Structures are given as C-alpha cells and as structure tokens.
Amino acid sequence: MLQSAYYESDLAAFCQASENEVLGELTAQHHFALENQQRHAWQQQISILKASLIGVAAGRIYFEFAIPRMGKRADVVVLIAGVVFVIEFKVGSATFDQAALEQVHDYALDLKNFHKGSHNATILPILVATNAAHQTLPGYCWAADRVAKPVCATPSNLFDVITAALAQTSTFPLDHSQWSHSGYQPTPTIVEAAQALYRNHDVSEIARSGADAENLGRTTDRINELIENAKESNRKVICFVTGVPGAGKTLAGLNIATTRVLGHADEHAVFLSGNGPLVDVLREALARDQAARDKVPKKDAARKVSGFVQNIHHFRDEALRDPKAPVERVVVFDEAQRAWNRDQATKFMQQKRGHADFDMSEPAFLVGVMDRHESWCVIVCLIGGGQEINTGEGGLAEWLDVMGQKFKHWDVHVSSRLDDPDYIWDTETSAALKKVFAFKDEALHLGVSMRSFRAESLSEFVGHVIENRPCDARIAYEKIVNRYPIQLTRDLNTARQWLRGKARGSERYGLVASSGAYRLRPEGIFMKSQIDAPVWFLNDRADVRSSYYLEEVASEFDVQGLELDWTGVCWDADYRFEGGGWKHYSFRGTKWQRSNAPEKQLFLKNAYRVILTRARQGMVIFVPRGSNADPTRPCAYYDSTFDYLLSCGIPELATHSPL
C-alpha cells in the first residue's frame, strides 16, 4: 500500500522541530534517489510553513500526502479546526500558472470525493509561488460541497490566507487521527487505472471497496485462482466475466494482465481489445506517462507498452502468419461480446486480408490459436451487458457455440449472471449456453457501476429510459438526483455553458452522440467527421481537437469502454419516441428510413445506452427543436422525445443567451 504521507506531525511539534529533523524524515521515506532540486524544494517549504504556521491554532501537518487515484502526492496538507488546507508549492516561480492551479484544485476535489474523512470537510486549495510579488488577501469562492476555488499565496501572506479562511468557516473540528485513518476509496478513470497498474500499484490502492459494492478484488482474486489451478492441473480454461456498464470489467482485465506480467513473466499475459479507440487511448496514455516518469523518448515507451495492450486484430494477424502456439499463456479479451461472427470475420479476412480459405468466427479462431498450446492456458472474456453496437458483432452466442462444439476439453467458468437478459438477448444464445457444461461463479460478476461514483444507480436509470419504462425511470432518478445531476435542454450553447460551469480543476467534459445522428448537422454537429481519440480524450484545454473545446463530437464507437467526468448527450431522430414507444431509424440519402431488423434495432438502442453511461459525475441531454421548414427534422420528431425524457423525471435547464 502507498504510505499516506512522508511526514506528519502536530503543528506545534513541527514548528519547534529543526529543519534538518523534518528534512531527514522526508528523505528517509522517499525511497528514490534524492535530487538536489527536491531537497531544495523541501527546505523552502519547511522554512515557509514554519514561519506561516507558528501563530496558527492547533492542527496537524502532512508532507507528500498520497493521492492514489492520480498516482501523485500533494506537497502539503494541513488540518486546522474543520478545514483541510491543500497547499502546493511552485518553488522559484514568480507566477501562478493555470496548470498548477488546476493541479491543486484536482487534489482538493480528489480528497472531497474519495477520501472518507474529507467528505464533510471544508477544503481550501492554495498555490504558493515562492518568488511572486506580495498578493492582496484573496476572495474566497466556496462551492456547494465546500471546496473552494484555488487561491494564490506568497510566503509573505500565507499566514493571512489561512487565518482569513478559518474566520469564514464554522465547521466542526476534525479528529486528526480519525481523518488520517479513515480510508481512501478512489474511483479512477480507466486511463488513470491503467497508468497506476502499469506503475505496479496494487488495485486496492486505486479502486474503492466496500460492503455496498460487488468487490472488484473478489473477481480478480478468483481469476488469479483459476489461472493457478490451470497451471497446476495442466488444463485449458476459459472464463466469462460479466458486469454492468462502468462496473470495472476493463479494470479487472488490466489488473489481471499487469499482475501476471509483473509476477509471472513466463506467462506473457496480454490485454487484448477489438475496441480501436480504447487501445489507442490506453497506449498513448501509458506511453506519455512512462516517458514523463522515466525521462525516456515517448517512442521507446510506446514500443514497450504495445506488447502489453494490443489490438485483437493484430494478435489475430500474427497468429495467422505463425502457426505455432503463441508466447502468451494468459490472454484477456476485453468486450468479448463484440468479437465478429462467422460471416463478418470470413468476409473481412477474405476481402481485406486475402485469406481465401478463412471460414470461421473470431471466437473460433482465437480459441483455436490458444488451443495450440500442448499444456495449460487461460482465456478471460470480459462481457458487457447491452454493449453490442455494430454489424457482425457476434455477442456471447459465438463464444458459447464454439466452446460447446469444438473445445469440449476446455474448462468453462461463467458468471452466475450470464443468463440474464442483458447478456442472453436471443434464443440462439440461450440455446448455446445450455449446450455448454460450465461452472457458474458469482465472483465472476461485477454488479455495481464504479464509473458513476456519485450514482451507482445510473445504469438502472438509463435502462428504464431506453426500455420505455418512464415510471421506473422516475423512481431510479430520485435515487441519484442529489449526487448525479442530469439536465435537459433544447439549446446546444446552454448545454455547453452547463458543462463548462460544472467542471472543476481538470475534470474532463465533452459532447457525444450516436454515430447515426446525421441530422444534427444543422446544429454544427458532424458525425461523419472522425475524432482522433487519444487527442480528444487526453489533450488539454488549449487543443481545439480535445473534448474540452466542445466542437468535435464522439460517437458510441469512440467512447465505449472510456469515460468523461461530464457529458453533453446530443439526441437525434434516429432513436425517436413516437406513438408511445421507441422507433428506430437510419438516415439514408435525403430521408429517414425505418430500421426493422431486430439486430439493427438492438445496435441502435445499445448505442444510446453507451453514450448515456459515459459520464462519471453528470450529464446534460440536448434535444434539438427541429424545424418544420426542413422535412428531415420537423419539430414533431424531437418534441415527442423531449417530452418523454421529461416524463422520466429529468428537469429542463433554463436557456442561456447565445455565446
């Protein structure tokens, strides 16, 4: 586990201690080669804080306080009365740059959201630029959750900044010991989780746990147990892990892969996904992070990362080139329900890859590749409910069918929820499951959304909305309304302003829509224009291509498996509420056409399920007004959908003036 702080002490004892005593303890806990720049920074911080806190009331101070979700440490946290002061220093700086203000704000928000002892605390983030000119006493802007906007301070006025804040607050004093040991239960984004796991952090450091949630650790422990049993008994094993959207399936898969890579190098475990944007974003994020930490060229870091996270199609192509058993013994397939069926895989391989004799589904081929091993191997399939969104995605039926027909010598372990309607949505899949002898295991199901840390009932609410259960949706909405805001608007600029106003620190926001939302074009939304996923998800506010600019809009294919803090969901007439139910359309040429095929209807419904479950903290839904002068988007196409969403309990935002 990460040590919570390098140094902690009562304020009185800290102020009386010598600089060398404090510095010695910080150095002893550092566990890395100590550079002169870091030693100098600590010396400056100690000197400034001793001078600024000597006249302050009793409290406690923490140097290098761990923020596990972010994989970082706040310079200093000080507890005085009922206020948590998060202090970040820019030693030698004469300016207060925006990136540093965002960083200290992020630390404060992270404590508020994920550190149990800070849930009800008042938190003030402070940025100290040690060479800045003296600042006048700042104004304090406290949000509803009592986390203030960051304030700027200098060594000369830090004491005044702290005492003025204390004078403004009237909270109960915090018990320092209880606060320190209250526990940190972060809910990382999948990018943050991948970075932390790749740095060899334990999953318990970056993911929350508790009696109110299905335990992610239980699932990963069970899979590790199955792997060890396979090795000992020389068996081939496949297991199917299910989970609601955002429940941590991908996190579980990454945890398995990193655990086996770091602790069992001979297994050559790999994380595979057919989700191109997810693979691209994870690879880019891991490469950037490693390059920054290890001070190596990004291309070198990217080369190493590419062996750990792979596109499933590249794995397939290599297996076609080399008929031997692959080096990998443990393979994690993310979003396995999206693997191609026989028709799609055969068509692609024959037409695009020139393999005229290829004639099998993707699951049949992939299991066949692993079956080349003479001894043991393990396949972990991560299955999302209601996640099939594209033609040719075979769903669970393809996997079950191939295991029942061709690979009966394999041991099959399945989630005890595998026969739920979210996973078994047709008679074909149901029949395939009955033909497979499988061990059912409750530990292979992740039942609670972790993405929406404010609203574990979000997936339930979204399910009711898209299944035309408005009464149930209203009941589910009442469970989340105080923690997870959802708003409706007919004005896109209002949606943009709401997103910008809600996000704090570096919280990420962006616009999403279904890939078939072609008649949002009059609103300036061009769904035929492809985003660059790593840039959209990872670059900062200065990049016009990033999600922050609210110009480029991501589709369900871009965002599946990924997430943002806040989303603007743009709703077109492809999934249209009319005549008391949902109707499915696709825009062809110059008009809408009904989609009557059950498969296409399912894909469209799931597309909206995906875009409605991408936000961790809240969302605004934009439904255009349409125009009766345009036969492709008359008002009636949109009004009925808007009215239905209102009936689900979602309130309407007041319209802002144009930007």
XYZ file of C-alpha atoms in Angstrom:
659
model
C 0.000 0.000 0.000
C 1.080 3.585 -0.583
C 2.269 5.294 2.582
C -0.221 8.106 3.187
C 2.439 10.755 3.926
C 6.216 11.017 4.148
C 5.994 13.161 7.272
C 3.187 14.066 9.659
C 3.176 15.939 12.921
C 1.176 18.204 15.195
C 1.668 21.808 14.116
C 3.267 22.784 17.403
C 5.828 19.970 17.188
C 6.540 20.773 13.547
C 7.161 24.433 14.287
C 9.559 23.508 17.103
C 11.428 20.835 15.126
C 14.636 21.731 13.339
C 14.660 21.904 9.571
C 17.122 19.004 9.448
C 14.825 16.782 11.530
C 11.917 17.268 9.133
C 14.133 17.017 6.074
C 15.727 13.832 7.405
C 12.366 12.119 7.810
C 11.205 13.201 4.362
C 14.432 11.882 2.856
C 14.154 8.569 4.714
C 10.628 7.964 3.363
C 11.390 8.999 -0.213
C 12.737 5.575 -1.339
C 14.148 7.077 -4.543
C 17.408 8.774 -5.440
C 17.032 12.244 -3.968
C 17.846 15.006 -6.397
C 19.168 18.349 -5.196
C 16.134 20.072 -6.710
C 13.760 18.055 -4.493
C 15.888 18.615 -1.374
C 15.927 22.355 -2.063
C 12.156 22.391 -2.601
C 11.538 20.663 0.734
C 13.877 23.078 2.512
C 11.959 26.034 1.099
C 8.587 24.522 2.009
C 9.672 23.727 5.568
C 11.038 27.215 6.099
C 7.931 28.966 4.702
C 5.484 26.791 6.637
C 7.310 27.102 9.949
C 7.128 30.874 9.607
C 3.473 30.859 8.455
C 2.018 28.367 10.932
C 3.741 29.259 14.168
C 0.910 31.539 15.248
C -1.925 29.348 13.994
C -4.213 27.300 16.228
C -3.555 23.644 16.916
C -3.644 21.314 13.933
C -1.745 18.665 12.051
C 0.525 18.775 9.010
C 1.272 16.162 6.336
C 4.084 16.410 3.780
C 3.850 14.491 0.484
C 0.292 13.298 1.098
C -0.676 10.454 -1.278
C -3.422 10.975 -3.863
C -3.630 7.344 -5.094
C -6.142 7.805 -7.923
C -3.857 10.332 -9.579
C -0.656 8.479 -8.712
C 0.714 11.682 -7.183
C 1.378 13.356 -3.847
C 0.198 16.750 -2.675
C 3.085 18.833 -1.349
C 1.412 19.607 1.978
C -1.950 19.050 3.651
C -2.738 20.936 6.857
C -5.727 20.245 9.116
C -6.823 23.145 11.295
C -10.180 23.088 13.075
C -12.633 21.751 10.470
C -10.705 22.953 7.402
C -8.397 20.927 5.165
C -5.781 23.130 3.511
C -4.184 21.574 0.428
C -1.003 23.528 -0.317
C 1.013 23.170 -3.489
C 4.336 24.984 -3.873
C 5.984 26.245 -7.037
C 9.478 26.864 -5.715
C 11.320 29.542 -7.653
C 8.244 30.602 -9.620
C 7.117 34.209 -9.803
C 3.781 33.416 -11.468
C 0.658 31.376 -10.765
C 0.207 29.325 -13.896
C -3.117 27.728 -14.792
C -1.779 24.169 -14.848
C -0.572 24.500 -11.250
C -3.924 25.959 -10.137
C -5.726 23.048 -11.803
C -3.405 20.588 -10.101
C -4.045 21.808 -6.576
C -7.778 22.048 -7.336
C -7.689 18.415 -8.516
C -6.059 17.352 -5.249
C -8.763 19.109 -3.232
C -11.573 17.580 -5.299
C -9.987 14.157 -5.039
C -9.951 14.399 -1.248
C -13.563 15.571 -1.178
C -14.816 12.797 -3.442
C -12.695 9.842 -2.430
C -11.107 10.391 0.994
C -13.685 9.310 3.551
C -12.511 11.685 6.257
C -12.820 14.649 3.898
C -16.352 14.006 2.618
C -17.879 16.534 5.023
C -14.858 18.784 5.416
C -14.298 22.319 4.171
C -11.328 22.259 1.774
C -9.212 25.170 0.567
C -6.610 24.582 -2.163
C -3.720 27.065 -2.049
C -0.992 27.630 -4.632
C 2.190 29.231 -3.272
C 4.597 30.763 -5.796
C 7.708 31.397 -3.717
C 9.113 34.242 -5.861
C 5.832 36.012 -6.628
C 5.213 39.592 -5.586
C 3.149 40.102 -2.445
C -0.540 39.411 -3.046
C -3.526 41.142 -1.515
C -5.797 38.911 0.514
C -7.879 36.884 -1.954
C -11.626 36.483 -2.018
C -12.876 33.002 -1.285
C -15.349 31.267 -3.578
C -16.853 28.204 -1.905
C -18.750 25.641 -3.997
C -21.840 23.879 -2.679
C -19.703 20.952 -1.486
C -17.450 23.398 0.430
C -14.435 23.004 -1.827
C -13.149 26.479 -2.627
C -11.680 27.646 -5.885
C -7.867 27.697 -5.587
C -6.369 30.826 -4.079
C -2.914 32.253 -4.733
C -0.476 32.994 -1.915
C 3.110 34.033 -1.348
C 5.432 33.310 1.574
C 4.612 36.750 2.971
C 0.816 36.334 3.110
C 0.277 32.588 3.557
C -0.474 33.112 7.266
C -3.135 35.715 6.407
C -4.692 33.480 3.730
C -5.083 30.633 6.242
C -6.376 32.697 9.159
C -8.871 34.602 6.969
C -10.263 31.318 5.664
C -10.622 29.979 9.195
C -12.521 33.105 10.177
C -15.021 32.494 7.347
C -15.808 28.894 8.225
C -17.812 27.420 11.052
C -17.350 23.680 10.827
C -16.861 21.062 13.491
C -13.183 20.315 14.216
C -11.781 17.244 12.512
C -10.380 14.413 14.588
C -6.865 14.197 13.158
C -6.338 10.529 13.940
C -9.737 9.539 12.582
C -9.178 11.639 9.448
C -5.759 10.096 8.816
C -7.023 6.539 9.072
C -10.467 6.997 7.512
C -9.512 5.333 4.254
C -9.127 6.416 0.668
C -11.612 4.904 -1.766
C -10.890 6.307 -5.210
C -12.782 5.556 -8.392
C -10.246 6.057 -11.167
C -10.966 6.540 -14.814
C -9.811 3.599 -16.894
C -6.880 5.705 -18.109
C -5.830 6.555 -14.537
C -6.267 2.923 -13.510
C -4.148 1.666 -16.396
C -1.392 4.140 -15.558
C -1.412 3.218 -11.873
C -1.428 -0.524 -12.539
C 1.352 -0.133 -15.079
C 3.379 1.619 -12.358
C 2.935 -1.574 -10.294
C 0.408 -0.209 -7.821
C -1.953 -2.702 -6.243
C -5.566 -2.457 -7.398
C -6.668 -1.828 -3.803
C -4.782 1.477 -3.904
C -6.676 2.825 -6.884
C -10.171 1.317 -6.645
C -12.664 1.697 -3.870
C -14.028 -1.226 -1.936
C -16.920 -1.593 0.460
C -19.852 -3.676 1.548
C -22.135 -1.642 -0.737
C -20.394 -2.775 -3.935
C -19.524 -6.000 -5.643
C -15.882 -6.388 -4.792
C -13.541 -5.899 -7.706
C -10.863 -7.640 -5.684
C -13.009 -10.734 -5.339
C -13.279 -11.057 -9.114
C -9.577 -10.562 -9.768
C -8.651 -12.928 -6.940
C -10.943 -15.602 -8.387
C -9.432 -15.268 -11.859
C -5.915 -15.478 -10.420
C -7.009 -18.631 -8.613
C -8.326 -20.125 -11.859
C -5.019 -19.342 -13.571
C -3.003 -21.008 -10.811
C -5.309 -24.058 -10.883
C -4.907 -24.321 -14.656
C -1.126 -24.297 -14.301
C -1.132 -26.910 -11.557
C -3.581 -29.262 -13.284
C -2.265 -28.586 -16.806
C -5.759 -27.621 -18.012
C -7.069 -25.142 -20.543
C -9.575 -22.719 -19.067
C -11.881 -20.025 -20.371
C -13.896 -17.800 -18.045
C -16.597 -15.241 -18.800
C -16.774 -12.159 -16.567
C -19.948 -10.055 -16.742
C -20.696 -6.610 -15.437
C -22.978 -3.630 -15.758
C -21.630 -0.600 -17.690
C -18.810 1.000 -15.716
C -18.580 -1.854 -13.195
C -14.846 -2.290 -13.655
C -14.613 -5.113 -16.184
C -11.789 -3.450 -18.077
C -10.097 -2.525 -14.795
C -10.341 -6.161 -13.699
C -8.844 -7.250 -17.010
C -5.980 -4.769 -16.801
C -5.345 -5.809 -13.214
C -5.115 -9.461 -14.214
C -2.808 -8.677 -17.123
C -0.455 -6.458 -15.104
C -0.418 -8.870 -12.148
C 0.565 -11.764 -14.362
C 3.081 -9.726 -16.365
C 4.853 -8.390 -13.282
C 4.686 -11.517 -11.151
C 4.763 -14.283 -13.741
C 6.889 -13.134 -16.651
C 6.914 -16.607 -18.202
C 3.152 -16.356 -18.858
C 3.483 -13.345 -21.184
C -0.004 -12.172 -20.245
C -1.599 -9.701 -22.633
C -4.640 -7.418 -22.634
C -6.468 -7.567 -25.966
C -9.332 -5.470 -27.252
C -11.083 -5.066 -30.566
C -12.006 -1.560 -29.466
C -9.565 0.503 -31.515
C -10.105 3.858 -29.762
C -9.704 2.245 -26.318
C -6.436 0.582 -27.335
C -5.139 3.804 -28.906
C -6.040 5.923 -25.861
C -4.572 3.470 -23.335
C -1.362 3.036 -25.299
C -0.889 6.775 -25.738
C -1.665 7.492 -22.068
C 0.717 4.797 -20.813
C 3.458 5.889 -23.198
C 3.136 9.561 -22.208
C 3.139 8.660 -18.515
C 6.153 6.377 -18.702
C 8.085 8.801 -20.887
C 7.498 11.596 -18.359
C 8.327 9.445 -15.317
C 11.395 7.697 -16.725
C 12.551 10.619 -18.869
C 12.800 8.451 -21.980
C 11.657 9.190 -25.553
C 7.949 8.547 -25.980
C 8.575 6.263 -28.941
C 10.649 3.968 -26.705
C 7.928 3.919 -24.067
C 5.298 3.257 -26.748
C 7.240 0.259 -28.033
C 7.199 -1.349 -24.587
C 3.522 -0.550 -23.976
C 2.476 -2.085 -27.300
C 3.337 -5.577 -26.028
C 1.081 -5.217 -23.014
C -2.020 -3.659 -24.628
C -2.738 -4.999 -28.104
C -5.430 -4.694 -30.712
C -7.063 -8.092 -31.007
C -6.888 -7.898 -34.798
C -3.099 -7.554 -34.694
C -2.920 -10.595 -32.414
C -5.082 -12.479 -34.914
C -2.943 -11.471 -37.891
C 0.257 -12.573 -36.149
C -1.337 -15.941 -35.328
C -2.224 -16.379 -38.993
C 1.341 -15.615 -40.014
C 2.899 -18.009 -37.482
C 1.172 -21.391 -36.966
C 3.000 -22.154 -33.727
C 1.460 -21.697 -30.286
C 1.630 -18.033 -29.212
C 4.042 -16.991 -26.499
C 1.098 -15.755 -24.398
C -0.365 -18.214 -21.872
C -2.855 -15.778 -20.320
C -4.998 -13.682 -22.635
C -7.616 -11.163 -21.515
C -10.187 -10.281 -24.187
C -11.950 -7.019 -23.380
C -15.501 -6.531 -24.674
C -15.506 -10.107 -25.927
C -19.175 -9.808 -26.896
C -18.047 -7.568 -29.765
C -15.993 -10.319 -31.433
C -17.033 -10.925 -35.039
C -19.391 -13.684 -36.058
C -18.524 -16.164 -38.797
C -19.945 -14.127 -41.681
C -18.249 -10.875 -40.691
C -14.880 -12.448 -39.863
C -14.838 -14.557 -43.038
C -15.823 -11.627 -45.259
C -13.148 -9.381 -43.751
C -10.357 -11.965 -43.830
C -11.069 -12.990 -47.405
C -11.596 -9.499 -48.840
C -9.241 -7.375 -46.722
C -6.512 -9.819 -45.731
C -6.509 -12.132 -48.738
C -7.075 -15.372 -46.777
C -9.399 -17.138 -49.207
C -9.692 -20.266 -47.050
C -10.627 -18.440 -43.834
C -14.094 -19.590 -42.746
C -14.804 -19.231 -39.023
C -15.919 -16.756 -36.391
C -13.422 -14.657 -34.494
C -14.045 -16.547 -31.223
C -13.498 -19.892 -33.018
C -10.202 -18.676 -34.427
C -8.949 -17.050 -31.219
C -9.719 -20.045 -29.008
C -8.140 -22.235 -31.674
C -4.951 -20.171 -31.503
C -4.686 -20.631 -27.738
C -5.548 -24.322 -28.118
C -2.243 -24.737 -29.970
C -0.582 -24.919 -26.556
C 0.129 -28.522 -25.628
C -0.247 -27.752 -21.939
C -2.178 -25.121 -19.998
C -3.508 -21.702 -20.976
C -6.256 -19.338 -19.809
C -8.616 -17.026 -21.691
C -10.517 -14.354 -19.764
C -13.508 -12.927 -21.660
C -14.953 -9.671 -20.351
C -18.626 -9.430 -21.331
C -20.615 -6.196 -21.158
C -24.385 -6.183 -20.969
C -26.144 -4.318 -23.767
C -22.867 -3.400 -25.438
C -23.170 -4.865 -28.960
C -23.234 -1.819 -31.217
C -22.064 -2.851 -34.663
C -22.934 -5.193 -37.517
C -21.160 -8.522 -37.305
C -20.584 -8.447 -33.564
C -21.462 -11.962 -32.547
C -22.329 -11.343 -28.934
C -21.963 -14.121 -26.411
C -23.537 -16.784 -28.646
C -20.420 -17.163 -30.818
C -18.204 -17.899 -27.817
C -20.604 -20.377 -26.254
C -21.285 -22.105 -29.543
C -17.620 -22.711 -30.294
C -16.895 -23.964 -26.767
C -19.820 -26.390 -26.950
C -18.938 -27.750 -30.394
C -15.161 -27.661 -30.855
C -13.466 -27.221 -27.497
C -15.230 -29.525 -25.076
C -11.872 -30.411 -23.487
C -11.652 -26.886 -22.067
C -12.948 -25.985 -18.607
C -15.584 -23.265 -18.879
C -16.291 -20.932 -15.942
C -19.105 -18.414 -16.309
C -20.603 -15.621 -14.284
C -23.698 -16.694 -12.384
C -25.500 -13.809 -14.142
C -24.621 -14.906 -17.646
C -28.196 -15.968 -18.364
C -29.607 -12.513 -17.515
C -31.476 -10.740 -20.364
C -28.677 -8.179 -20.696
C -26.332 -10.921 -21.908
C -28.753 -13.543 -23.277
C -30.961 -11.438 -25.539
C -31.914 -14.045 -28.145
C -32.938 -17.707 -28.328
C -29.712 -18.595 -30.166
C -27.536 -17.512 -27.259
C -29.807 -19.194 -24.742
C -29.598 -22.469 -26.653
C -25.804 -22.208 -26.936
C -25.457 -21.742 -23.157
C -27.475 -24.888 -22.490
C -25.091 -26.963 -24.620
C -22.012 -25.959 -22.634
C -21.034 -27.626 -19.380
C -19.977 -24.654 -17.327
C -19.102 -23.896 -13.718
C -21.188 -20.953 -12.505
C -19.445 -18.498 -10.190
C -20.926 -15.409 -8.518
C -17.422 -13.948 -8.173
C -17.241 -13.514 -11.955
C -19.945 -10.822 -11.976
C -19.404 -7.122 -11.278
C -22.807 -5.731 -10.420
C -22.275 -2.106 -9.364
C -21.201 0.787 -11.566
C -17.909 2.309 -10.444
C -17.729 4.851 -13.243
C -20.514 6.959 -11.774
C -19.113 7.202 -8.271
C -21.894 9.641 -7.424
C -24.636 7.436 -8.832
C -24.395 3.680 -8.675
C -27.997 3.513 -9.898
C -27.228 5.322 -13.149
C -27.185 2.168 -15.282
C -30.564 1.194 -13.808
C -31.996 4.606 -14.686
C -30.629 4.532 -18.236
C -32.007 1.031 -18.740
C -35.504 2.194 -17.805
C -35.238 5.221 -20.119
C -34.270 3.292 -23.233
C -36.679 0.426 -22.498
C -39.691 2.801 -22.257
C -40.315 2.479 -18.540
C -40.794 6.144 -17.549
C -42.378 5.415 -14.156
C -39.470 3.183 -13.158
C -37.076 5.771 -14.570
C -38.544 8.484 -12.316
C -38.094 6.266 -9.258
C -34.487 5.468 -10.236
C -33.789 9.150 -10.936
C -34.858 10.072 -7.406
C -32.072 7.828 -6.113
C -29.396 9.743 -7.998
C -30.688 13.293 -8.356
C -28.792 14.652 -5.325
C -25.487 13.106 -6.356
C -25.615 12.937 -10.120
C -27.216 15.883 -11.938
C -28.966 15.206 -15.242
C -30.496 18.095 -17.184
C -32.444 18.568 -20.423
C -32.121 21.423 -22.885
C -33.219 22.362 -26.407
C -30.243 24.705 -26.853
C -26.723 23.441 -27.574
C -24.992 26.559 -26.269
C -26.868 26.154 -22.994
C -25.548 22.597 -22.802
C -22.013 23.828 -23.438
C -22.269 26.503 -20.747
C -23.625 23.972 -18.260
C -20.703 21.628 -18.896
C -18.108 24.369 -18.534
C -19.764 25.598 -15.358
C -19.928 22.168 -13.739
C -16.363 21.036 -14.383
C -13.694 21.982 -11.855
C -9.942 21.537 -11.973
C -9.019 19.312 -14.893
C -12.322 17.413 -14.891
C -12.950 16.387 -18.476
C -16.133 17.096 -20.395
C -17.231 16.553 -23.979
C -20.102 16.098 -26.419
C -21.272 12.637 -27.513
C -23.899 11.429 -29.980
C -24.847 8.263 -31.796
C -22.917 7.552 -34.984
C -26.174 7.765 -36.945
C -27.093 11.241 -35.726
C -26.656 12.772 -39.174
C -29.390 15.407 -38.832
C -27.592 17.139 -36.014
C -25.565 18.748 -38.770
C -27.681 21.953 -38.783
C -26.639 22.326 -35.133
C -22.965 22.172 -36.134
C -22.508 18.512 -35.178
C -20.901 16.466 -37.966
C -20.992 12.783 -37.050
C -19.252 11.761 -40.270
C -16.164 13.625 -39.070
C -13.905 11.207 -37.163
C -12.267 12.310 -33.932
C -8.670 11.473 -33.029
C -9.467 9.505 -29.854
C -6.131 9.906 -27.974
C -6.118 13.639 -28.672
C -9.825 14.057 -27.811
C -9.526 12.145 -24.534
C -6.032 13.141 -23.365
C -5.091 16.612 -24.614
C -5.732 19.728 -22.571
C -7.993 22.737 -22.974
C -5.556 24.511 -25.290
C -6.058 21.943 -28.055
C -9.062 22.667 -30.302
C -9.303 18.936 -31.075
C -9.748 17.975 -27.429
C -13.091 17.161 -25.844
C -12.829 20.392 -23.824
C -13.472 22.561 -26.878
C -16.957 21.060 -27.300
C -16.630 21.158 -31.070
C -15.709 17.632 -32.145
C -18.306 15.079 -31.068
C -17.535 11.464 -30.163
C -19.747 8.534 -31.158
C -20.528 5.318 -29.300
C -17.626 3.668 -31.133
C -15.205 6.320 -29.862
C -16.301 6.288 -26.226
C -17.226 2.681 -25.479
C -15.015 1.483 -22.645
C -13.848 5.037 -21.865
C -15.386 7.832 -19.833
C -15.510 11.536 -19.051
C -16.482 13.403 -15.913
C -19.304 15.327 -17.596
C -21.014 14.700 -20.930
C -23.366 16.509 -23.240
C -25.508 13.844 -24.925
C -26.810 15.086 -28.288
C -30.023 13.269 -29.246
C -31.102 12.955 -32.870
C -34.201 11.486 -34.520
C -32.573 8.109 -35.188
C -33.801 6.850 -31.814
C -37.148 8.554 -31.716
C -40.015 8.344 -29.254
C -43.320 8.291 -31.120
C -46.674 6.608 -30.741
C -45.929 5.664 -27.148
C -42.700 3.771 -27.876
C -39.199 3.936 -29.286
C -38.803 3.774 -33.052
C -35.551 3.072 -34.847
C -34.368 4.970 -37.927
C -31.321 5.405 -40.108
C -30.692 8.373 -42.387
C -30.072 7.329 -45.976
C -29.515 9.818 -48.755
C -32.085 12.528 -48.114
C -34.537 10.903 -45.715
C -35.020 8.766 -42.638
C -35.769 5.079 -43.120
C -37.258 2.717 -40.546
C -34.883 0.077 -39.201
C -36.980 -3.049 -38.798
C -34.277 -5.701 -38.439
C -34.061 -6.796 -34.770
C -30.253 -6.725 -34.892
C -30.138 -3.114 -36.122
C -32.714 -2.064 -33.543
C -30.613 -3.643 -30.821
C -27.440 -1.913 -32.007
C -29.150 1.489 -32.021
C -30.628 1.007 -28.558
C -27.228 -0.055 -27.267
C -25.591 2.954 -28.918
C -27.761 5.219 -26.777
C -27.104 3.043 -23.737
C -23.379 3.575 -24.289
C -23.476 7.353 -24.727
C -25.829 7.747 -21.748
C -23.445 5.895 -19.430
C -20.147 7.658 -20.228
C -20.321 10.417 -17.593
C -18.880 9.873 -14.120
C -20.408 12.925 -12.472
C -23.364 14.140 -14.511
C -24.732 14.951 -17.940
C -26.875 17.317 -19.919
C -29.061 15.952 -22.725
C -29.561 18.182 -25.757
C -32.640 17.506 -27.886
C -32.888 19.923 -30.853
C -36.072 21.825 -31.572
C -36.003 20.811 -35.223
C -37.539 22.917 -37.959
C -40.835 22.454 -39.764
C -39.211 24.046 -42.789
C -36.907 21.018 -43.048
C -38.705 17.730 -43.878
C -35.784 15.729 -42.430
C -36.153 17.236 -38.972
C -39.672 18.520 -38.286
C -40.315 19.599 -34.714
C -42.509 16.565 -34.064
C -39.521 14.229 -34.466
C -37.854 15.864 -31.475
C -40.694 17.207 -29.339
C -42.035 13.748 -28.522
C -38.599 12.542 -27.447
C -38.069 15.632 -25.316
C -41.480 15.219 -23.663
C -40.761 11.553 -22.970
C -37.432 12.398 -21.288
C -39.246 14.989 -19.169
C -41.692 12.258 -18.133
C -38.702 10.213 -16.911
C -38.087 12.898 -14.296
C -35.259 14.807 -15.991
C -35.632 18.564 -15.398
C -35.190 21.202 -18.092
C -32.428 23.794 -17.901
C -33.179 27.468 -18.322
C -31.926 28.645 -21.712
C -28.882 30.910 -21.664
C -28.271 33.739 -24.058
C -26.109 32.866 -27.095
C -22.366 32.881 -26.577
